[in-house]
Amino acid sequence: MKKIITSAIAIFACVAVSATEPWSLDSCVAYAIEHNIDVRSRSLQKYSGELDVTEAKDAFLPRVSGYASESFNFGRGLTADNTYANRNTQSFSAGASLQLPLFQGLTAIRRLSYAKAGLRVMVEQLESAKDDVTLNVISQYLQALYTQEMLAVAREQLEISRSELKRQEALLELGKIPELNLYEAKSQVAQDELSVVSATNDSIIALLDLSQLLNLPSDSDFHIRPLEEQNLPLLSADEVYSNALENNHAMRAARLSVESADKYISVAKAGYNPTLSFNAGIGSNYYKTTGFNNESFGSQMRHNFAQSIGFSLSVPLFDAFSTRNAVRKAKVQHLSAQLQLDDARNRLYKAINQAYTQAVGAEKKKEAATVAVTSSKAAFEAMQEKYNYGRANATEFDKAKATYTTALSQAVQAKYEAILRIRILEFYNKNN
């Protein structure tokens, strides 16, 4: 059901591309998961794991085979009288055999258990790959929104500068200001236009990076929607880490890898056990020699028809330490899987605590930036009024404007930094 829903969202995303509708964050994530190369590779590995389970189950089935052979001999051959004579012979034989494993030293049972454990690892690795894609898309999506807001800030500053340029031109025509003031205003407009160009390029590149992350066609008309306002709480790092230890797919895959390696040790130890199998067969043959009166083909096949049953027991006495070496290698793999589990646990702890620390810092920056924007905007408007009445010079005006611009930029940066880190914590907390 989950796969069907994901595919449906991805199809909707494709329609959105063709209709040039803005993409939401959810549609971007769904489309990326559906088309990501690593995710698709993991899907193939999962399918391979399913085939391994099927193969392990088939090992319990009997083996049945048929055979048929015919041969011709020419020239001198040994006779019943222990002499040689020239004669031609023809022989034919056919039959079928069955081999049923009764006890395989627990190898088949343990291999089936190992294959199932391996499949569970591959399922979690597939989900972990989807998680990585989701986090990358969230980060790049917010980066694209951030560059768009920075472009809006640059355009706002350009409008202020253009408005000031028009005012300076009017004052110059009335002879109330020197021509130098007009040149300074034009210079400021040129600088702000350059800032708009730079911000536009940043926005285009951010969207391009996001579209490439989604593996979209290069000619797609790609746009994204602003995020809906969500007041997500800042979760505790310890609480998130505790939940992630149980629910995070990368952690699940690491734990299951340890279990899988433990089961592989059992598979290797099965080489010490004896095996017992049941065998059965049926067959007949036909023989013809030139110079003799031979029975017909049908008669010989009826008369020579034979059946056989038997049991085969194999007890390992000495296999040149093959089983012992296999067990040792399996134990090394188990230790390696345990180390990878410890490393995954450490990386998860670091990622969550880093996101929490950055989220706390971003929230404080956002609060300070909000105050800074309010105060710097009021200061700029006051300075603009003073400048309009000639009670402030251009340097003071530009300084107030630059302070206001910096406050706006810092507010936007803090806003998206906080959104990103809080969403990362939320993602790890609900990752199941």
GROMACS .gro file of C-alpha atoms in nm:
model
  432
    1MET     CA    1   0.000   0.000   0.000
    2LYS     CA    2   0.282   0.238   0.091
    3LYS     CA    3   0.450   0.174  -0.244
    4ILE     CA    4   0.123   0.238  -0.429
    5ILE     CA    5   0.071   0.569  -0.249
    6THR     CA    6   0.430   0.673  -0.322
    7SER     CA    7   0.391   0.585  -0.689
    8ALA     CA    8   0.065   0.777  -0.709
    9ILE     CA    9   0.228   1.087  -0.563
   10ALA     CA   10   0.518   1.050  -0.804
   11ILE     CA   11   0.276   1.025  -1.098
   12PHE     CA   12   0.103   1.337  -0.976
   13ALA     CA   13   0.443   1.503  -0.964
   14CYS     CA   14   0.506   1.410  -1.326
   15VAL     CA   15   0.173   1.568  -1.421
   16ALA     CA   16   0.274   1.875  -1.227
   17VAL     CA   17   0.586   1.906  -1.441
   18SER     CA   18   0.396   1.888  -1.765
   19ALA     CA   19   0.141   2.140  -1.641
   20THR     CA   20   0.416   2.371  -1.506
   21GLU     CA   21   0.245   2.377  -1.166
   22PRO     CA   22   0.466   2.457  -0.867
   23TRP     CA   23   0.593   2.149  -0.684
   24SER     CA   24   0.528   2.095  -0.314
   25LEU     CA   25   0.790   1.949  -0.082
   26ASP     CA   26   0.598   1.619  -0.059
   27SER     CA   27   0.574   1.581  -0.437
   28CYS     CA   28   0.946   1.653  -0.470
   29VAL     CA   29   1.032   1.388  -0.210
   30ALA     CA   30   0.802   1.129  -0.370
   31TYR     CA   31   0.935   1.192  -0.720
   32ALA     CA   32   1.298   1.179  -0.601
   33ILE     CA   33   1.244   0.848  -0.423
   34GLU     CA   34   1.076   0.702  -0.731
   35HIS     CA   35   1.359   0.802  -0.966
   36ASN     CA   36   1.672   0.803  -0.752
   37ILE     CA   37   1.941   0.567  -0.884
   38ASP     CA   38   2.056   0.449  -0.541
   39VAL     CA   39   1.699   0.374  -0.433
   40ARG     CA   40   1.636   0.178  -0.752
   41SER     CA   41   1.960  -0.016  -0.700
   42ARG     CA   42   1.852  -0.099  -0.346
   43SER     CA   43   1.517  -0.217  -0.483
   44LEU     CA   44   1.701  -0.459  -0.712
   45GLN     CA   45   1.906  -0.584  -0.417
   46LYS     CA   46   1.583  -0.642  -0.224
   47TYR     CA   47   1.445  -0.843  -0.516
   48SER     CA   48   1.769  -1.044  -0.520
   49GLY     CA   49   1.718  -1.113  -0.149
   50GLU     CA   50   1.368  -1.241  -0.218
   51LEU     CA   51   1.514  -1.479  -0.476
   52ASP     CA   52   1.769  -1.597  -0.217
   53VAL     CA   53   1.483  -1.686   0.019
   54THR     CA   54   1.304  -1.876  -0.259
   55GLU     CA   55   1.624  -2.062  -0.344
   56ALA     CA   56   1.676  -2.155   0.022
   57LYS     CA   57   1.320  -2.294   0.040
   58ASP     CA   58   1.373  -2.496  -0.277
   59ALA     CA   59   1.668  -2.675  -0.112
   60PHE     CA   60   1.415  -2.887   0.082
   61LEU     CA   61   1.271  -3.033  -0.241
   62PRO     CA   62   1.384  -3.365  -0.394
   63ARG     CA   63   1.594  -3.376  -0.707
   64VAL     CA   64   1.460  -3.586  -0.996
   65SER     CA   65   1.653  -3.647  -1.317
   66GLY     CA   66   1.616  -3.867  -1.621
   67TYR     CA   67   1.882  -4.010  -1.848
   68ALA     CA   68   1.913  -4.186  -2.181
   69SER     CA   69   2.217  -4.303  -2.375
   70GLU     CA   70   2.294  -4.501  -2.688
   71SER     CA   71   2.630  -4.622  -2.815
   72PHE     CA   72   2.771  -4.814  -3.113
   73ASN     CA   73   3.094  -5.017  -3.116
   74PHE     CA   74   3.273  -5.140  -3.431
   75GLY     CA   75   3.568  -5.376  -3.488
   76ARG     CA   76   3.732  -5.634  -3.266
   77GLY     CA   77   3.595  -5.689  -2.918
   78LEU     CA   78   3.616  -5.932  -2.631
   79THR     CA   79   3.371  -6.225  -2.648
   80ALA     CA   80   3.219  -6.445  -2.378
   81ASP     CA   81   3.487  -6.707  -2.452
   82ASN     CA   82   3.756  -6.453  -2.357
   83THR     CA   83   3.869  -6.424  -2.717
   84TYR     CA   84   3.860  -6.136  -2.962
   85ALA     CA   85   3.642  -6.129  -3.270
   86ASN     CA   86   3.517  -5.879  -3.524
   87ARG     CA   87   3.163  -5.776  -3.434
   88ASN     CA   88   2.945  -5.469  -3.410
   89THR     CA   89   2.742  -5.390  -3.100
   90GLN     CA   90   2.467  -5.148  -3.018
   91SER     CA   91   2.343  -5.057  -2.668
   92PHE     CA   92   2.073  -4.830  -2.530
   93SER     CA   93   1.976  -4.746  -2.173
   94ALA     CA   94   1.722  -4.510  -2.013
   95GLY     CA   95   1.591  -4.438  -1.665
   96ALA     CA   96   1.519  -4.186  -1.394
   97SER     CA   97   1.657  -4.120  -1.047
   98LEU     CA   98   1.535  -3.939  -0.737
   99GLN     CA   99   1.737  -3.797  -0.450
  100LEU     CA  100   1.554  -3.672  -0.141
  101PRO     CA  101   1.749  -3.502   0.138
  102LEU     CA  102   1.634  -3.638   0.473
  103PHE     CA  103   1.884  -3.460   0.697
  104GLN     CA  104   2.128  -3.201   0.566
  105GLY     CA  105   2.310  -3.129   0.885
  106LEU     CA  106   2.068  -2.837   0.948
  107THR     CA  107   2.234  -2.656   0.657
  108ALA     CA  108   1.911  -2.600   0.463
  109ILE     CA  109   1.720  -2.476   0.769
  110ARG     CA  110   1.998  -2.242   0.871
  111ARG     CA  111   2.047  -2.114   0.516
  112LEU     CA  112   1.677  -2.032   0.495
  113SER     CA  113   1.696  -1.844   0.825
  114TYR     CA  114   2.007  -1.661   0.702
  115ALA     CA  115   1.840  -1.571   0.371
  116LYS     CA  116   1.536  -1.430   0.552
  117ALA     CA  117   1.761  -1.225   0.779
  118GLY     CA  118   1.948  -1.095   0.477
  119LEU     CA  119   1.621  -0.996   0.312
  120ARG     CA  120   1.519  -0.798   0.622
  121VAL     CA  121   1.852  -0.616   0.606
  122MET     CA  122   1.795  -0.528   0.241
  123VAL     CA  123   1.445  -0.399   0.314
  124GLU     CA  124   1.579  -0.167   0.584
  125GLN     CA  125   1.868  -0.057   0.360
  126LEU     CA  126   1.615   0.031   0.091
  127GLU     CA  127   1.418   0.240   0.339
  128SER     CA  128   1.741   0.398   0.463
  129ALA     CA  129   1.828   0.500   0.107
  130LYS     CA  130   1.485   0.661   0.079
  131ASP     CA  131   1.553   0.845   0.405
  132ASP     CA  132   1.880   0.983   0.268
  133VAL     CA  133   1.703   1.105  -0.045
  134THR     CA  134   1.428   1.264   0.166
  135LEU     CA  135   1.675   1.457   0.381
  136ASN     CA  136   1.869   1.574   0.077
  137VAL     CA  137   1.551   1.694  -0.094
  138ILE     CA  138   1.433   1.876   0.219
  139SER     CA  139   1.768   2.051   0.252
  140GLN     CA  140   1.784   2.151  -0.116
  141TYR     CA  141   1.417   2.254  -0.123
  142LEU     CA  142   1.471   2.490   0.170
  143GLN     CA  143   1.788   2.619   0.006
  144ALA     CA  144   1.587   2.706  -0.304
  145LEU     CA  145   1.325   2.887  -0.094
  146TYR     CA  146   1.600   3.070   0.092
  147THR     CA  147   1.756   3.198  -0.231
  148GLN     CA  148   1.413   3.312  -0.352
  149GLU     CA  149   1.357   3.516  -0.037
  150MET     CA  150   1.707   3.662  -0.063
  151LEU     CA  151   1.618   3.762  -0.419
  152ALA     CA  152   1.307   3.935  -0.286
  153VAL     CA  153   1.524   4.124  -0.034
  154ALA     CA  154   1.762   4.232  -0.310
  155ARG     CA  155   1.472   4.352  -0.525
  156GLU     CA  156   1.328   4.548  -0.234
  157GLN     CA  157   1.659   4.725  -0.185
  158LEU     CA  158   1.677   4.798  -0.557
  159GLU     CA  159   1.332   4.958  -0.547
  160ILE     CA  160   1.442   5.176  -0.257
  161SER     CA  161   1.751   5.285  -0.449
  162ARG     CA  162   1.554   5.355  -0.765
  163SER     CA  163   1.304   5.558  -0.571
  164GLU     CA  164   1.588   5.756  -0.418
  165LEU     CA  165   1.742   5.809  -0.761
  166LYS     CA  166   1.417   5.958  -0.890
  167ARG     CA  167   1.405   6.190  -0.590
  168GLN     CA  168   1.764   6.299  -0.648
  169GLU     CA  169   1.691   6.369  -1.014
  170ALA     CA  170   1.396   6.589  -0.915
  171LEU     CA  171   1.604   6.777  -0.658
  172LEU     CA  172   1.882   6.830  -0.911
  173GLU     CA  173   1.639   6.982  -1.158
  174LEU     CA  174   1.533   7.227  -0.887
  175GLY     CA  175   1.897   7.306  -0.816
  176LYS     CA  176   1.875   7.194  -0.452
  177ILE     CA  177   2.155   6.934  -0.458
  178PRO     CA  178   2.494   6.907  -0.629
  179GLU     CA  179   2.532   6.678  -0.928
  180LEU     CA  180   2.762   6.453  -0.720
  181ASN     CA  181   2.461   6.332  -0.521
  182LEU     CA  182   2.294   6.212  -0.840
  183TYR     CA  183   2.603   6.014  -0.940
  184GLU     CA  184   2.615   5.852  -0.597
  185ALA     CA  185   2.249   5.756  -0.628
  186LYS     CA  186   2.310   5.606  -0.974
  187SER     CA  187   2.608   5.416  -0.837
  188GLN     CA  188   2.394   5.272  -0.560
  189VAL     CA  189   2.127   5.163  -0.810
  190ALA     CA  190   2.395   4.992  -1.018
  191GLN     CA  191   2.526   4.809  -0.712
  192ASP     CA  192   2.178   4.695  -0.613
  193GLU     CA  193   2.109   4.579  -0.970
  194LEU     CA  194   2.424   4.371  -0.949
  195SER     CA  195   2.301   4.225  -0.619
  196VAL     CA  196   1.970   4.135  -0.786
  197VAL     CA  197   2.155   3.964  -1.072
  198SER     CA  198   2.369   3.769  -0.825
  199ALA     CA  199   2.064   3.671  -0.615
  200THR     CA  200   1.878   3.568  -0.933
  201ASN     CA  201   2.167   3.342  -1.035
  202ASP     CA  202   2.175   3.190  -0.687
  203SER     CA  203   1.801   3.119  -0.708
  204ILE     CA  204   1.831   2.963  -1.054
  205ILE     CA  205   2.124   2.745  -0.947
  206ALA     CA  206   1.941   2.631  -0.633
  207LEU     CA  207   1.637   2.528  -0.841
  208LEU     CA  208   1.866   2.357  -1.090
  209ASP     CA  209   2.038   2.163  -0.812
  210LEU     CA  210   1.698   2.055  -0.680
  211SER     CA  211   1.576   1.948  -1.024
  212GLN     CA  212   1.894   1.748  -1.079
  213LEU     CA  213   1.849   1.585  -0.741
  214LEU     CA  214   1.504   1.477  -0.862
  215ASN     CA  215   1.648   1.354  -1.193
  216LEU     CA  216   1.410   1.577  -1.386
  217PRO     CA  217   1.454   1.632  -1.761
  218SER     CA  218   1.674   1.933  -1.832
  219ASP     CA  219   1.394   2.108  -2.026
  220SER     CA  220   1.140   2.091  -1.741
  221ASP     CA  221   0.972   2.415  -1.637
  222PHE     CA  222   1.037   2.363  -1.267
  223HIS     CA  223   0.899   2.578  -0.984
  224ILE     CA  224   0.835   2.512  -0.617
  225ARG     CA  225   0.577   2.625  -0.366
  226PRO     CA  226   0.646   2.810  -0.041
  227LEU     CA  227   0.615   2.593   0.267
  228GLU     CA  228   0.291   2.601   0.457
  229GLU     CA  229   0.328   2.768   0.794
  230GLN     CA  230   0.389   2.499   1.054
  231ASN     CA  231   0.490   2.575   1.409
  232LEU     CA  232   0.684   2.255   1.470
  233PRO     CA  233   0.811   2.222   1.828
  234LEU     CA  234   1.181   2.198   1.904
  235LEU     CA  235   1.215   1.838   2.022
  236SER     CA  236   1.459   1.722   2.286
  237ALA     CA  237   1.776   1.568   2.143
  238ASP     CA  238   1.766   1.281   2.394
  239GLU     CA  239   1.403   1.204   2.310
  240VAL     CA  240   1.471   1.208   1.937
  241TYR     CA  241   1.780   0.990   1.977
  242SER     CA  242   1.590   0.737   2.189
  243ASN     CA  243   1.316   0.708   1.926
  244ALA     CA  244   1.561   0.700   1.637
  245LEU     CA  245   1.757   0.414   1.793
  246GLU     CA  246   1.445   0.199   1.760
  247ASN     CA  247   1.286   0.334   1.444
  248ASN     CA  248   1.562   0.472   1.221
  249HIS     CA  249   1.601   0.247   0.916
  250ALA     CA  250   1.980   0.278   0.907
  251MET     CA  251   1.995   0.161   1.269
  252ARG     CA  252   1.754  -0.122   1.198
  253ALA     CA  253   1.966  -0.233   0.904
  254ALA     CA  254   2.281  -0.226   1.118
  255ARG     CA  255   2.118  -0.432   1.397
  256LEU     CA  256   1.976  -0.682   1.149
  257SER     CA  257   2.319  -0.712   0.985
  258VAL     CA  258   2.457  -0.828   1.321
  259GLU     CA  259   2.176  -1.085   1.347
  260SER     CA  260   2.238  -1.196   0.989
  261ALA     CA  261   2.610  -1.239   1.058
  262ASP     CA  262   2.526  -1.446   1.366
  263LYS     CA  263   2.305  -1.674   1.156
  264TYR     CA  264   2.585  -1.712   0.901
  265ILE     CA  265   2.804  -1.854   1.180
  266SER     CA  266   2.537  -2.121   1.233
  267VAL     CA  267   2.539  -2.196   0.860
  268ALA     CA  268   2.916  -2.242   0.866
  269LYS     CA  269   2.899  -2.471   1.175
  270ALA     CA  270   2.652  -2.698   0.993
  271GLY     CA  271   2.951  -2.834   0.802
  272TYR     CA  272   3.040  -3.038   1.112
  273ASN     CA  273   2.714  -3.236   1.094
  274PRO     CA  274   2.648  -3.558   0.896
  275THR     CA  275   2.399  -3.572   0.609
  276LEU     CA  276   2.146  -3.839   0.514
  277SER     CA  277   1.958  -3.873   0.186
  278PHE     CA  278   1.720  -4.119   0.023
  279ASN     CA  279   1.784  -4.240  -0.333
  280ALA     CA  280   1.558  -4.422  -0.576
  281GLY     CA  281   1.586  -4.510  -0.941
  282ILE     CA  282   1.429  -4.698  -1.230
  283GLY     CA  283   1.579  -4.795  -1.565
  284SER     CA  284   1.618  -5.047  -1.845
  285ASN     CA  285   1.854  -5.124  -2.135
  286TYR     CA  286   1.875  -5.280  -2.477
  287TYR     CA  287   2.178  -5.460  -2.624
  288LYS     CA  288   2.239  -5.591  -2.978
  289THR     CA  289   2.539  -5.781  -3.118
  290THR     CA  290   2.585  -5.868  -3.485
  291GLY     CA  291   2.596  -6.241  -3.559
  292PHE     CA  292   2.373  -6.333  -3.268
  293ASN     CA  293   2.001  -6.378  -3.232
  294ASN     CA  294   1.898  -6.072  -3.026
  295GLU     CA  295   1.564  -6.012  -2.860
  296SER     CA  296   1.359  -5.726  -2.989
  297PHE     CA  297   1.397  -5.378  -2.843
  298GLY     CA  298   1.061  -5.390  -2.666
  299SER     CA  299   1.124  -5.733  -2.516
  300GLN     CA  300   1.466  -5.640  -2.381
  301MET     CA  301   1.336  -5.315  -2.232
  302ARG     CA  302   1.060  -5.509  -2.051
  303HIS     CA  303   1.286  -5.791  -1.935
  304ASN     CA  304   1.573  -5.564  -1.827
  305PHE     CA  305   1.355  -5.317  -1.634
  306ALA     CA  306   1.504  -5.261  -1.284
  307GLN     CA  307   1.426  -5.056  -0.974
  308SER     CA  308   1.647  -4.947  -0.688
  309ILE     CA  309   1.618  -4.768  -0.354
  310GLY     CA  310   1.881  -4.678  -0.100
  311PHE     CA  311   2.007  -4.444   0.164
  312SER     CA  312   2.325  -4.242   0.163
  313LEU     CA  313   2.496  -4.124   0.483
  314SER     CA  314   2.791  -3.891   0.481
  315VAL     CA  315   2.985  -3.825   0.802
  316PRO     CA  316   3.252  -3.555   0.789
  317LEU     CA  317   3.571  -3.686   0.949
  318PHE     CA  318   3.834  -3.450   0.817
  319ASP     CA  319   3.770  -3.180   0.556
  320ALA     CA  320   4.115  -3.018   0.561
  321PHE     CA  321   3.985  -2.762   0.816
  322SER     CA  322   3.744  -2.620   0.558
  323THR     CA  323   3.454  -2.594   0.805
  324ARG     CA  324   3.675  -2.456   1.081
  325ASN     CA  325   3.805  -2.182   0.852
  326ALA     CA  326   3.454  -2.100   0.732
  327VAL     CA  327   3.339  -2.059   1.094
  328ARG     CA  328   3.631  -1.830   1.172
  329LYS     CA  329   3.556  -1.613   0.870
  330ALA     CA  330   3.190  -1.595   0.971
  331LYS     CA  331   3.291  -1.478   1.318
  332VAL     CA  332   3.507  -1.206   1.165
  333GLN     CA  333   3.206  -1.090   0.962
  334HIS     CA  334   3.003  -1.083   1.284
  335LEU     CA  335   3.262  -0.862   1.455
  336SER     CA  336   3.268  -0.634   1.151
  337ALA     CA  337   2.888  -0.603   1.157
  338GLN     CA  338   2.903  -0.516   1.528
  339LEU     CA  339   3.157  -0.241   1.457
  340GLN     CA  340   2.934  -0.104   1.182
  341LEU     CA  341   2.642  -0.101   1.428
  342ASP     CA  342   2.849   0.097   1.680
  343ASP     CA  343   2.954   0.339   1.406
  344ALA     CA  344   2.593   0.384   1.290
  345ARG     CA  345   2.487   0.453   1.649
  346ASN     CA  346   2.762   0.713   1.692
  347ARG     CA  347   2.682   0.885   1.361
  348LEU     CA  348   2.313   0.899   1.450
  349TYR     CA  349   2.389   1.050   1.790
  350LYS     CA  350   2.618   1.308   1.633
  351ALA     CA  351   2.368   1.401   1.360
  352ILE     CA  352   2.080   1.446   1.605
  353ASN     CA  353   2.275   1.646   1.860
  354GLN     CA  354   2.428   1.862   1.589
  355ALA     CA  355   2.083   1.931   1.444
  356TYR     CA  356   1.949   2.014   1.791
  357THR     CA  357   2.237   2.251   1.871
  358GLN     CA  358   2.202   2.423   1.536
  359ALA     CA  359   1.825   2.447   1.579
  360VAL     CA  360   1.863   2.614   1.920
  361GLY     CA  361   2.117   2.856   1.778
  362ALA     CA  362   1.899   2.928   1.476
  363GLU     CA  363   1.595   2.998   1.696
  364LYS     CA  364   1.796   3.246   1.901
  365LYS     CA  365   1.929   3.405   1.582
  366LYS     CA  366   1.578   3.427   1.445
  367GLU     CA  367   1.450   3.605   1.756
  368ALA     CA  368   1.743   3.845   1.753
  369ALA     CA  369   1.709   3.899   1.378
  370THR     CA  370   1.339   3.981   1.413
  371VAL     CA  371   1.422   4.253   1.666
  372ALA     CA  372   1.708   4.372   1.446
  373VAL     CA  373   1.483   4.397   1.139
  374THR     CA  374   1.222   4.596   1.328
  375SER     CA  375   1.472   4.837   1.480
  376SER     CA  376   1.688   4.875   1.169
  377LYS     CA  377   1.379   4.935   0.954
  378ALA     CA  378   1.259   5.209   1.190
  379ALA     CA  379   1.609   5.357   1.196
  380PHE     CA  380   1.629   5.348   0.816
  381GLU     CA  381   1.290   5.515   0.771
  382ALA     CA  382   1.390   5.786   1.018
  383MET     CA  383   1.722   5.834   0.843
  384GLN     CA  384   1.545   5.844   0.505
  385GLU     CA  385   1.320   6.121   0.629
  386LYS     CA  386   1.617   6.316   0.766
  387TYR     CA  387   1.800   6.262   0.439
  388ASN     CA  388   1.500   6.388   0.244
  389TYR     CA  389   1.507   6.713   0.441
  390GLY     CA  390   1.881   6.751   0.412
  391ARG     CA  391   1.959   6.681   0.778
  392ALA     CA  392   2.167   6.370   0.695
  393ASN     CA  393   2.428   6.301   0.430
  394ALA     CA  394   2.445   6.020   0.176
  395THR     CA  395   2.698   5.823   0.381
  396GLU     CA  396   2.463   5.809   0.678
  397PHE     CA  397   2.172   5.715   0.453
  398ASP     CA  398   2.368   5.431   0.287
  399LYS     CA  399   2.487   5.303   0.624
  400ALA     CA  400   2.131   5.285   0.759
  401LYS     CA  401   2.015   5.113   0.443
  402ALA     CA  402   2.301   4.861   0.459
  403THR     CA  403   2.219   4.786   0.824
  404TYR     CA  404   1.856   4.723   0.732
  405THR     CA  405   1.957   4.499   0.439
  406THR     CA  406   2.194   4.298   0.657
  407ALA     CA  407   1.922   4.250   0.919
  408LEU     CA  408   1.679   4.126   0.654
  409SER     CA  409   1.935   3.881   0.516
  410GLN     CA  410   2.021   3.748   0.860
  411ALA     CA  411   1.653   3.706   0.943
  412VAL     CA  412   1.592   3.504   0.627
  413GLN     CA  413   1.900   3.290   0.691
  414ALA     CA  414   1.804   3.224   1.054
  415LYS     CA  415   1.447   3.141   0.951
  416TYR     CA  416   1.544   2.868   0.707
  417GLU     CA  417   1.824   2.736   0.926
  418ALA     CA  418   1.571   2.687   1.206
  419ILE     CA  419   1.316   2.525   0.971
  420LEU     CA  420   1.576   2.284   0.833
  421ARG     CA  421   1.713   2.171   1.170
  422ILE     CA  422   1.371   2.136   1.331
  423ARG     CA  423   1.247   1.933   1.032
  424ILE     CA  424   1.553   1.709   1.058
  425LEU     CA  425   1.477   1.643   1.424
  426GLU     CA  426   1.112   1.580   1.338
  427PHE     CA  427   1.219   1.342   1.061
  428TYR     CA  428   1.442   1.136   1.291
  429ASN     CA  429   1.175   1.135   1.562
  430LYS     CA  430   0.905   0.994   1.329
  431ASN     CA  431   1.133   0.785   1.109
  432ASN     CA  432   0.955   0.448   1.112
   0.00000   0.00000   0.00000
